[in-house]
GROMACS .gro file of N, CA and C in nm:
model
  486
    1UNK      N    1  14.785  14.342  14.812
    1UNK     CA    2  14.754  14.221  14.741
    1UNK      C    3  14.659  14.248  14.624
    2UNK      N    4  14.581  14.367  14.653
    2UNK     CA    5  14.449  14.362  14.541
    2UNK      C    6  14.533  14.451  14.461
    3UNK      N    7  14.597  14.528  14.445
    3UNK     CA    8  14.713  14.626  14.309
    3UNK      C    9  14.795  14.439  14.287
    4UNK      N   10  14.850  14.402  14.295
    4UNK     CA   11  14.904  14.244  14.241
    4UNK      C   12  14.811  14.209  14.179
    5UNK      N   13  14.710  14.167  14.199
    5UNK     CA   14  14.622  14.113  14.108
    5UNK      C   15  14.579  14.203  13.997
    6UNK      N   16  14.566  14.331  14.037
    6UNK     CA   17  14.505  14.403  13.923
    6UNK      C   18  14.596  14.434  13.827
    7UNK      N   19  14.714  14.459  13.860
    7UNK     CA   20  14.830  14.445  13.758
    7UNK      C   21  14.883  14.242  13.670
    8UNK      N   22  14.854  14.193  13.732
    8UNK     CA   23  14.850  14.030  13.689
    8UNK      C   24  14.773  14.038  13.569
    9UNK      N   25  14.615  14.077  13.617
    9UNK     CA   26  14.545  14.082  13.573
    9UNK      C   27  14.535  14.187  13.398
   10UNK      N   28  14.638  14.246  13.423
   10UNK     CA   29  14.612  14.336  13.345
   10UNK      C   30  14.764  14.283  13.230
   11UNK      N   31  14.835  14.221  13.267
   11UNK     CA   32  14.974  14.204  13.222
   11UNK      C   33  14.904  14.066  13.174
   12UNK      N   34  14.788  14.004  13.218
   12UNK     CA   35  14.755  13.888  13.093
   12UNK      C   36  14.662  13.920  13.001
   13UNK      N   37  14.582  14.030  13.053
   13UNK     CA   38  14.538  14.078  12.922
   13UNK      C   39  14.623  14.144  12.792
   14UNK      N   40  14.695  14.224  12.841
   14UNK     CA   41  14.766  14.213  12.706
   14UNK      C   42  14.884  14.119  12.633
   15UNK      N   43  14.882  14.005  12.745
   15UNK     CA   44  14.989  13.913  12.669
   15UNK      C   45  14.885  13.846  12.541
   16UNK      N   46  14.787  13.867  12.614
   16UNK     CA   47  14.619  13.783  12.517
   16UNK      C   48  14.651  13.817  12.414
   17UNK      N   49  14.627  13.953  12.387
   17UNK     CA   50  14.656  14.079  12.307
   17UNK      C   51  14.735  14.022  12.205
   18UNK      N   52  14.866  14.065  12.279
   18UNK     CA   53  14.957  14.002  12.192
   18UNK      C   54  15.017  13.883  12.130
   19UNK      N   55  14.935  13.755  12.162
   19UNK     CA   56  14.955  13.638  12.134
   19UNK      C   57  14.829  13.633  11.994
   20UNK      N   58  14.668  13.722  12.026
   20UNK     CA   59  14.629  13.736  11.922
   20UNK      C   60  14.674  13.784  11.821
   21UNK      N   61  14.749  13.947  11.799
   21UNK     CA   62  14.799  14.015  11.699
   21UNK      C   63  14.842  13.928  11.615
   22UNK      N   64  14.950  13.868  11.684
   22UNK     CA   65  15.056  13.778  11.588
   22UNK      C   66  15.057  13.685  11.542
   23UNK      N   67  14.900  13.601  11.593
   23UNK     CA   68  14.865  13.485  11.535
   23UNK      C   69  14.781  13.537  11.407
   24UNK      N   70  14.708  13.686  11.377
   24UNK     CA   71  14.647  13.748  11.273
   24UNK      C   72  14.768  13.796  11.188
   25UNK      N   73  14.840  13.851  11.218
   25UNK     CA   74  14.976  13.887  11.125
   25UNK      C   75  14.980  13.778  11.056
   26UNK      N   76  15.014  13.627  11.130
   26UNK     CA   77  15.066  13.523  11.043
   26UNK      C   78  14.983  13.464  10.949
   27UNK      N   79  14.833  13.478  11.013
   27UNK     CA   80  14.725  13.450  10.901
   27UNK      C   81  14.720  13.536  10.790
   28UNK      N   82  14.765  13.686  10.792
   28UNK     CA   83  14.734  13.750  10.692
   28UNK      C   84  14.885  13.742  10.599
   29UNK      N   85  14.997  13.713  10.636
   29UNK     CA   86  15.083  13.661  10.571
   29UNK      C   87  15.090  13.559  10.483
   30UNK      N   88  15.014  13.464  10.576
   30UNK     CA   89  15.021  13.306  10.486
   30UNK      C   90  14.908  13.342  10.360
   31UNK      N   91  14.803  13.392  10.372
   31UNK     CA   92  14.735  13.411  10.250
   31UNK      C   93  14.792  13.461  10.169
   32UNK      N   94  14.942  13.518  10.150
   32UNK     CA   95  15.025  13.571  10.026
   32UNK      C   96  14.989  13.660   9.940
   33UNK      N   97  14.879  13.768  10.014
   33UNK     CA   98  14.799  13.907   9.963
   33UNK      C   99  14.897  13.957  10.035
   34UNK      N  100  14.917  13.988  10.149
   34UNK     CA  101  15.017  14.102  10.236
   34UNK      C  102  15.118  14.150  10.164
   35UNK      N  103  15.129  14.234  10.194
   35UNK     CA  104  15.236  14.353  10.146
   35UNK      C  105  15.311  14.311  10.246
   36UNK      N  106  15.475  14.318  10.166
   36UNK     CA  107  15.583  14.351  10.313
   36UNK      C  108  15.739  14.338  10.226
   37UNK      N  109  15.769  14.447  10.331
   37UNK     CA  110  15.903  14.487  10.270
   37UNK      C  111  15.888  14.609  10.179
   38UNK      N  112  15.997  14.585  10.051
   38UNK     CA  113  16.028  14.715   9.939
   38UNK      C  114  15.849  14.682   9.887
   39UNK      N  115  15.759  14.626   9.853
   39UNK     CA  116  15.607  14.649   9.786
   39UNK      C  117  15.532  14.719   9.931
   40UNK      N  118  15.581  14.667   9.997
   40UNK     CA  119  15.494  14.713  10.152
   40UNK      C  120  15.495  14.914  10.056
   41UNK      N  121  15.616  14.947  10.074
   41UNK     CA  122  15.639  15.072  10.098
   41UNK      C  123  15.647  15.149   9.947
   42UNK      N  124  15.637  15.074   9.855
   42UNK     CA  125  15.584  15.136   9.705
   42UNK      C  126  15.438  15.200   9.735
   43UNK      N  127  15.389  15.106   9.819
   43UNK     CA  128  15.220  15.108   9.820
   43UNK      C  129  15.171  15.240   9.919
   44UNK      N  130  15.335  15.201  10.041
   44UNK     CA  131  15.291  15.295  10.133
   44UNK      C  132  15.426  15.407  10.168
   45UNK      N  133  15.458  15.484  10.023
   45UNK     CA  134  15.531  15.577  10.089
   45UNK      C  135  15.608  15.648  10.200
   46UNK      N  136  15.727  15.581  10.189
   46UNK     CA  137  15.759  15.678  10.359
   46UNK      C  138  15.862  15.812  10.330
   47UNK      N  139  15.821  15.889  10.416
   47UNK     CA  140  15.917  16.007  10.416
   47UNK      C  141  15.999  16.032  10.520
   48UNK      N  142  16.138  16.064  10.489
   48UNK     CA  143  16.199  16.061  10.605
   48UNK      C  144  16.286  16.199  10.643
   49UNK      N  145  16.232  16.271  10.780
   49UNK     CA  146  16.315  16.387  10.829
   49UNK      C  147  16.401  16.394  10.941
   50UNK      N  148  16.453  16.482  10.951
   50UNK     CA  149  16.572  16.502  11.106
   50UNK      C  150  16.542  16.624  11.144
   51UNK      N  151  16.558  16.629  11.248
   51UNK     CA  152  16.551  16.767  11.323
   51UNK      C  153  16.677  16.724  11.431
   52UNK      N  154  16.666  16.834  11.575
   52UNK     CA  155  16.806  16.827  11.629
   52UNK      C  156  16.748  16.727  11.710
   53UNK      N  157  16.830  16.626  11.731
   53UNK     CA  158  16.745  16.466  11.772
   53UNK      C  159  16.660  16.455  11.755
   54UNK      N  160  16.574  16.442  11.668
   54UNK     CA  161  16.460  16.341  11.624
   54UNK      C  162  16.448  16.320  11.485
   55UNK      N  163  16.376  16.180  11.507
   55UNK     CA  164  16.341  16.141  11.339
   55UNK      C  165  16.250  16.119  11.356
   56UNK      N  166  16.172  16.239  11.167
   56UNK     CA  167  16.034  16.231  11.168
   56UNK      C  168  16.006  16.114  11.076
   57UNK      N  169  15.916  16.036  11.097
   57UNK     CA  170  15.870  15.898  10.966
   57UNK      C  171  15.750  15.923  10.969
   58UNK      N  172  15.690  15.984  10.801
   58UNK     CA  173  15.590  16.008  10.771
   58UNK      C  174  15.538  15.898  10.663
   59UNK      N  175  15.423  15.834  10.689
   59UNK     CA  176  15.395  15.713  10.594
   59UNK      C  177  15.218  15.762  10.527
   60UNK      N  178  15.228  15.770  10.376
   60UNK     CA  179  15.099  15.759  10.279
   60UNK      C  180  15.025  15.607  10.326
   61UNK      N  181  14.929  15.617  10.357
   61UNK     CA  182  14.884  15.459  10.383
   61UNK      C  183  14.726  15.492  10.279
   62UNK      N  184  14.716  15.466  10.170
   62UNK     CA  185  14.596  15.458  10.077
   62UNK      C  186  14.456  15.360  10.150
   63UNK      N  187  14.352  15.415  10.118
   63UNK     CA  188  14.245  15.356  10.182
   63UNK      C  189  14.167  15.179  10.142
   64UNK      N  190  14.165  15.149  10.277
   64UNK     CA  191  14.135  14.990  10.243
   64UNK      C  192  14.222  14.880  10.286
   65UNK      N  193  14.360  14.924  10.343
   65UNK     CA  194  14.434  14.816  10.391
   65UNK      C  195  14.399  14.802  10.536
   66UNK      N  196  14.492  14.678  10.542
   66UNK     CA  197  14.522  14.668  10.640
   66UNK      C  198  14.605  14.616  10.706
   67UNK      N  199  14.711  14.749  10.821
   67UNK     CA  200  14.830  14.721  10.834
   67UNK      C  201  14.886  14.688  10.938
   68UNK      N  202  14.963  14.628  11.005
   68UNK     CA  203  14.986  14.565  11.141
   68UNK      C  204  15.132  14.643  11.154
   69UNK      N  205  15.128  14.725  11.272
   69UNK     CA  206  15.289  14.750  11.282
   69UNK      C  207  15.389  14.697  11.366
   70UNK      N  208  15.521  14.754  11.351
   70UNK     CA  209  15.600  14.663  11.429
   70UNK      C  210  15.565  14.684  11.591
   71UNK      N  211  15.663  14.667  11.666
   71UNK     CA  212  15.726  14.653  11.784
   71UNK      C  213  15.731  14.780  11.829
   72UNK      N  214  15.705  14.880  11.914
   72UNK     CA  215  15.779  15.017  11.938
   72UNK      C  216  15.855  14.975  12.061
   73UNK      N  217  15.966  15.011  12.081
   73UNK     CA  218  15.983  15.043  12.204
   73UNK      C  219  16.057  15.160  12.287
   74UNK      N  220  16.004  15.251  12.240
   74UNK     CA  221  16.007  15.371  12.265
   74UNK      C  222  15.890  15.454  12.287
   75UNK      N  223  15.872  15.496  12.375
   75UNK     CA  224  15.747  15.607  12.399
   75UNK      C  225  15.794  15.757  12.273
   76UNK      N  226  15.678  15.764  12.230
   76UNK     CA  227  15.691  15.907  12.116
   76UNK      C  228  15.589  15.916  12.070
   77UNK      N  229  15.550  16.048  12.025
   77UNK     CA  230  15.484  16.117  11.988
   77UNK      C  231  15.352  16.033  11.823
   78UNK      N  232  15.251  16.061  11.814
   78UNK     CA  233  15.214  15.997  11.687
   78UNK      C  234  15.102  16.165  11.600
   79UNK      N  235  15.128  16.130  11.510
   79UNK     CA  236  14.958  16.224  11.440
   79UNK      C  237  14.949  16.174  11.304
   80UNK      N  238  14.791  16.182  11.325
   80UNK     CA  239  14.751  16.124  11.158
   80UNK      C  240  14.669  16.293  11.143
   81UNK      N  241  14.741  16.333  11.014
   81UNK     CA  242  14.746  16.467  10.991
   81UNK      C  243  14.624  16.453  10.876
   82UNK      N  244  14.618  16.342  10.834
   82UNK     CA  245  14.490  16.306  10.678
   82UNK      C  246  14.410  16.169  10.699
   83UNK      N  247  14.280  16.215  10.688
   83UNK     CA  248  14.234  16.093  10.682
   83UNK      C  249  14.123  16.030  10.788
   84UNK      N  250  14.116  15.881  10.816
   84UNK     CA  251  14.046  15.802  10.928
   84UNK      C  252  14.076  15.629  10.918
   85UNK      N  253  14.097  15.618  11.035
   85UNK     CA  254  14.132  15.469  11.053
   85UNK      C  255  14.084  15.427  11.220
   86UNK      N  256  14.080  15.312  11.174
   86UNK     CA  257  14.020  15.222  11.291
   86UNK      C  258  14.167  15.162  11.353
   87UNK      N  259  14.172  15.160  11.475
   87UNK     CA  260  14.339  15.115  11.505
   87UNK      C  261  14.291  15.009  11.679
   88UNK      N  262  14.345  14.931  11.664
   88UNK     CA  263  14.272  14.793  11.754
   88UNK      C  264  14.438  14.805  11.812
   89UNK      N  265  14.387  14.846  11.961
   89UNK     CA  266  14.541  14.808  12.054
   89UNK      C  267  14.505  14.688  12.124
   90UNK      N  268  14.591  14.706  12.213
   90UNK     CA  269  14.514  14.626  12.374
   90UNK      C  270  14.390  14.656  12.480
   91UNK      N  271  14.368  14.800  12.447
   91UNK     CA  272  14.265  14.907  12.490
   91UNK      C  273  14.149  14.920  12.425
   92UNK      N  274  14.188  14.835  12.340
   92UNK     CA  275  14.050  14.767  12.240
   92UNK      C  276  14.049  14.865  12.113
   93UNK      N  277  13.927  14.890  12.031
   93UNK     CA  278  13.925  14.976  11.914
   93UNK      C  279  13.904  15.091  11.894
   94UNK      N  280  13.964  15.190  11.868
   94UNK     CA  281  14.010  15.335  11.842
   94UNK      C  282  13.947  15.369  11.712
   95UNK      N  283  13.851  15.441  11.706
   95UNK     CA  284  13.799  15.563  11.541
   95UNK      C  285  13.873  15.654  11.582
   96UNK      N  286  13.968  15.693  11.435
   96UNK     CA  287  14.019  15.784  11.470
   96UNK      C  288  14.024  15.897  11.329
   97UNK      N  289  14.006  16.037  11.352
   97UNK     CA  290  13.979  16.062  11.190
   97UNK      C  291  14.081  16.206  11.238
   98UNK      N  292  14.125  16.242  11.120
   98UNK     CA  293  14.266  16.383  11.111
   98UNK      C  294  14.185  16.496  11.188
   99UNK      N  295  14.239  16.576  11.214
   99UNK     CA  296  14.378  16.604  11.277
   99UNK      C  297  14.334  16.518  11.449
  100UNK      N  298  14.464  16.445  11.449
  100UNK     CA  299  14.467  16.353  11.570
  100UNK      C  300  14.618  16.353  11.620
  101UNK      N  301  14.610  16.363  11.740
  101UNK     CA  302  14.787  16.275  11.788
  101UNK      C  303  14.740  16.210  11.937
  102UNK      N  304  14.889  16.139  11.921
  102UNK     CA  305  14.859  16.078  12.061
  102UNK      C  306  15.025  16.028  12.071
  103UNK      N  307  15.024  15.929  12.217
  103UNK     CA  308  15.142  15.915  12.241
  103UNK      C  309  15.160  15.743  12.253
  104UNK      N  310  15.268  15.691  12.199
  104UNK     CA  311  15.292  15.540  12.181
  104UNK      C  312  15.334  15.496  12.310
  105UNK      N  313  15.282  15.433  12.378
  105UNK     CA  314  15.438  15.382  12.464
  105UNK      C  315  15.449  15.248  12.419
  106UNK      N  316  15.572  15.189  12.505
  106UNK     CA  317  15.691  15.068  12.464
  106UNK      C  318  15.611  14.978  12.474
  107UNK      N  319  15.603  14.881  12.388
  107UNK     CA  320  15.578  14.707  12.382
  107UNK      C  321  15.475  14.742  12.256
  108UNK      N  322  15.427  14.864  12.221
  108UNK     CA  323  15.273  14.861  12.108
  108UNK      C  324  15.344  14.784  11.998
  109UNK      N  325  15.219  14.745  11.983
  109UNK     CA  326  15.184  14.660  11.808
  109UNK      C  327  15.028  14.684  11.768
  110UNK      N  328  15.008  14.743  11.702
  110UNK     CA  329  14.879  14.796  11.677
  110UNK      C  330  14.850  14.729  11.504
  111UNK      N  331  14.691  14.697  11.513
  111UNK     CA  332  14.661  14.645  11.394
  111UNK      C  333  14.547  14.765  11.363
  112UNK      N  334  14.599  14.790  11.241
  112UNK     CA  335  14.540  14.924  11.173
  112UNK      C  336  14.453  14.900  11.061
  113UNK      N  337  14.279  14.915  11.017
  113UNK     CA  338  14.223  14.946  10.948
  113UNK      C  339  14.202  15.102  10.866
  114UNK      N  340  14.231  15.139  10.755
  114UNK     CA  341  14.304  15.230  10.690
  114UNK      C  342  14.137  15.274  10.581
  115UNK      N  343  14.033  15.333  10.665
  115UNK     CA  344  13.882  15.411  10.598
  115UNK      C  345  13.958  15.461  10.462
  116UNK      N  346  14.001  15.595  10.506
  116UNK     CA  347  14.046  15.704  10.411
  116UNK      C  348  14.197  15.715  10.401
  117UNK      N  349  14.265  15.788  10.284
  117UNK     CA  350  14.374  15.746  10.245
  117UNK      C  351  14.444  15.818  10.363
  118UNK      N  352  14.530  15.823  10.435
  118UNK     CA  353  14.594  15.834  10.537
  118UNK      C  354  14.730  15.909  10.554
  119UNK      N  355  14.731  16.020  10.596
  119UNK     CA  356  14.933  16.072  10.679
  119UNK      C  357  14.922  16.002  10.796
  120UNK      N  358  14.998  15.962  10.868
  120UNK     CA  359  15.059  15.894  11.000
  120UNK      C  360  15.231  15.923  11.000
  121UNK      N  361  15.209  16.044  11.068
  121UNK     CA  362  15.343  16.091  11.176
  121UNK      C  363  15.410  16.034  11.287
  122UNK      N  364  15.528  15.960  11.310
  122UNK     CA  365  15.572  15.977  11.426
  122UNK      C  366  15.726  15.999  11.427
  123UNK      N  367  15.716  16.058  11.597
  123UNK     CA  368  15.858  16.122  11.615
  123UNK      C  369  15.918  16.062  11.717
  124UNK      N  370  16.072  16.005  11.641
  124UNK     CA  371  16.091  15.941  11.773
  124UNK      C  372  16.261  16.016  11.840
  125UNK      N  373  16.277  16.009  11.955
  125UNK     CA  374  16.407  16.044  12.005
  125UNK      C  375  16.554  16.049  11.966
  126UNK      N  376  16.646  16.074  11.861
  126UNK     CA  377  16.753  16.007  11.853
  126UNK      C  378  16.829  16.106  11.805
  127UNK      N  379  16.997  16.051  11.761
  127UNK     CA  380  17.066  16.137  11.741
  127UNK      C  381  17.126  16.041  11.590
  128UNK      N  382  17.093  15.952  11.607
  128UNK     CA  383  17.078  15.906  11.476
  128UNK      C  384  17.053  15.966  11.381
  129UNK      N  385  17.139  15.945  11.218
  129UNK     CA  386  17.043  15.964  11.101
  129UNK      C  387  17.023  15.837  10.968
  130UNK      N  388  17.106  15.747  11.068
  130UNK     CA  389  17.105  15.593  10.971
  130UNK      C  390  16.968  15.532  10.963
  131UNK      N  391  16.858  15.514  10.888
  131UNK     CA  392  16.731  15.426  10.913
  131UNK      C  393  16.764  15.302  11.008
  132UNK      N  394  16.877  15.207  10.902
  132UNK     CA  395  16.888  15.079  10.984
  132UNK      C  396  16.893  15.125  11.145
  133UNK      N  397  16.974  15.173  11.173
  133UNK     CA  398  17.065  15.163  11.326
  133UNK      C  399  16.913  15.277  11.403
  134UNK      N  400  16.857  15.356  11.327
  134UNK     CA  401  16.713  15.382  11.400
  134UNK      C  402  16.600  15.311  11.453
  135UNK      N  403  16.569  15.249  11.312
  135UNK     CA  404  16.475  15.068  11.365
  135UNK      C  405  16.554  14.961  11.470
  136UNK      N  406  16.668  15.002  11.503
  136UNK     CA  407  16.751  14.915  11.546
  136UNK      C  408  16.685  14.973  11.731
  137UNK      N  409  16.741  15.111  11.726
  137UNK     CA  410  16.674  15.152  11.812
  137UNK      C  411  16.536  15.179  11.885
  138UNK      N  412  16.465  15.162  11.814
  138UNK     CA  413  16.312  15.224  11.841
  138UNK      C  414  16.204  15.104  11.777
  139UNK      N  415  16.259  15.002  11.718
  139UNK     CA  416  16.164  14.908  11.700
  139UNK      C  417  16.219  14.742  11.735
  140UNK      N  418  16.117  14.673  11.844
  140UNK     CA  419  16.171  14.556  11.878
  140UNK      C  420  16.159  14.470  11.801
  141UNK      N  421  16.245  14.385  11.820
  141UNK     CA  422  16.244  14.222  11.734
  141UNK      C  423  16.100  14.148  11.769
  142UNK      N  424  16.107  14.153  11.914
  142UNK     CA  425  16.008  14.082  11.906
  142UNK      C  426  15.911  14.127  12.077
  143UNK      N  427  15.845  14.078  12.142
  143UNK     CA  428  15.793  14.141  12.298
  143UNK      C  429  15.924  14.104  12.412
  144UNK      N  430  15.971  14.044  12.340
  144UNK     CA  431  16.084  14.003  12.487
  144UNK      C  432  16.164  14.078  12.433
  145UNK      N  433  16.205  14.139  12.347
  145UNK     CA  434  16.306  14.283  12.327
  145UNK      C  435  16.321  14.380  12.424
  146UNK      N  436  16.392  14.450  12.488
  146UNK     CA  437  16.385  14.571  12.570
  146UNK      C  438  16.299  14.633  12.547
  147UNK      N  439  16.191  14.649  12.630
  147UNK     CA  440  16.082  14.741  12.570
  147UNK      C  441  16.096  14.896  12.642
  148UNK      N  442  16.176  14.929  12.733
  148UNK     CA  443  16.130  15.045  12.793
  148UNK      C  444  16.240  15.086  12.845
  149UNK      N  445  16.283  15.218  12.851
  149UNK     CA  446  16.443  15.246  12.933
  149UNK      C  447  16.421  15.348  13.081
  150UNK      N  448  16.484  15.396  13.152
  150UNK     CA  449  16.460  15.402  13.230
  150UNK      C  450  16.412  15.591  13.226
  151UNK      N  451  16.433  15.641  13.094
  151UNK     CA  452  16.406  15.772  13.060
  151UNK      C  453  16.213  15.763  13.068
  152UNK      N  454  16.216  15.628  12.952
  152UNK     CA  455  16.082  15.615  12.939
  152UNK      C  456  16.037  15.586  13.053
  153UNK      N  457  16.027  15.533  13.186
  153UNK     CA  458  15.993  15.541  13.284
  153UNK      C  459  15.953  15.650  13.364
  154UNK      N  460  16.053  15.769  13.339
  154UNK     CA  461  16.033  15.842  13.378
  154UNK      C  462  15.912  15.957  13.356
  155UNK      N  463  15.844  15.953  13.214
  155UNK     CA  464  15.783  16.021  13.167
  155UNK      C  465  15.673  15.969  13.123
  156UNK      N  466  15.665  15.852  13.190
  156UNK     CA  467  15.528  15.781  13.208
  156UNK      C  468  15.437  15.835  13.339
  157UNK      N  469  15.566  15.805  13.426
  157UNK     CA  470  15.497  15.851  13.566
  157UNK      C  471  15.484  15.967  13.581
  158UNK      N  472  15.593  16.078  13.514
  158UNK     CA  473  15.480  16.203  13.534
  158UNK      C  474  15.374  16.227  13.440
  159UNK      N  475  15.359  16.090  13.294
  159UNK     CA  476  15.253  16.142  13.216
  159UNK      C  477  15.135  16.102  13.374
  160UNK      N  478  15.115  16.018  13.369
  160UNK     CA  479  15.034  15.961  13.512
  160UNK      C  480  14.992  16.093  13.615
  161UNK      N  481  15.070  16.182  13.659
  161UNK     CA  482  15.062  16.291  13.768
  161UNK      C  483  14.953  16.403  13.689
  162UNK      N  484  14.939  16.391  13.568
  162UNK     CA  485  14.870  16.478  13.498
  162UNK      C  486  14.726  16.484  13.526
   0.00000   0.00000   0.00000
């Protein structure tokens, strides 16, 4: 009974989470400063690689923004190879300054304060090389999207055994 609660407990904290994010997304939208879309990515460069299943997405993020990302729902790999940023999950607020990595798992939406001008790496699983049909894969519409497959399950729980 007390693991039920502590998981309850923990599955409304980040719904909190995420009911905040997106009520700040929409505030920083409606003020009609936000970047998004083709200016989003003038501002913030992306580069795009393949290897044998995976795609690398490398993004310039210049110092002073601030950027809210999508949906992941895919567990993968991250590194900010330049730079320092402040990054606010559900786990609360992260300093984080180069050379850094870490690992995403499914449902993140992270709101990112951007110190110094910034690389941010991540790699995600696929055999894909279409962008669309990649975001299609690896980024949700919205939290009730599929967030997790049963691979990613798997490599949670042995990240856990570690």
């Amino acid at each position: 009974m007390k693991l039920k609660k502590q998981k309850e407990k923990s599955l409304n904290h980040i719904n909190k989470y995420r009911e905040k994010v997106l009520d700040f997304e929409q505030e920083i939208l409606d003020t009609g400063l936000a970047y998004t879309g083709k200016e989003a990515n003038k501002i913030n460069p992306l580069k795009h690689s393949f290897g044998d299943g995976c795609y690398i997405r490398e993004i310039f993020m210049p110092a002073g923004q601030i950027i809210i990302s999508k949906i992941h729902k895919k567990l993968h790999p991250y590194f900010i190879m330049k730079g320092k940023v402040s990054i606010l999950t559900d786990s609360g607020v992260q300093h984080i300054q180069a050379p850094y990595s870490g690992i995403t798992k499914p449902g993140t939406k992270r709101v990112l304060y951007i110190h110094e001008d910034t690389v941010f790496i991540t790699v995600s699983v696929t055999d894909k090389t279409d962008l669309k049909e990649i975001e299609e894969e690896v980024i949700a519409k919205d939290f009730n999207d599929q967030l997790i497959t049963k691979a990613d399950l798997e490599l949670l729980k042995n990240k856990n055994k570690l």
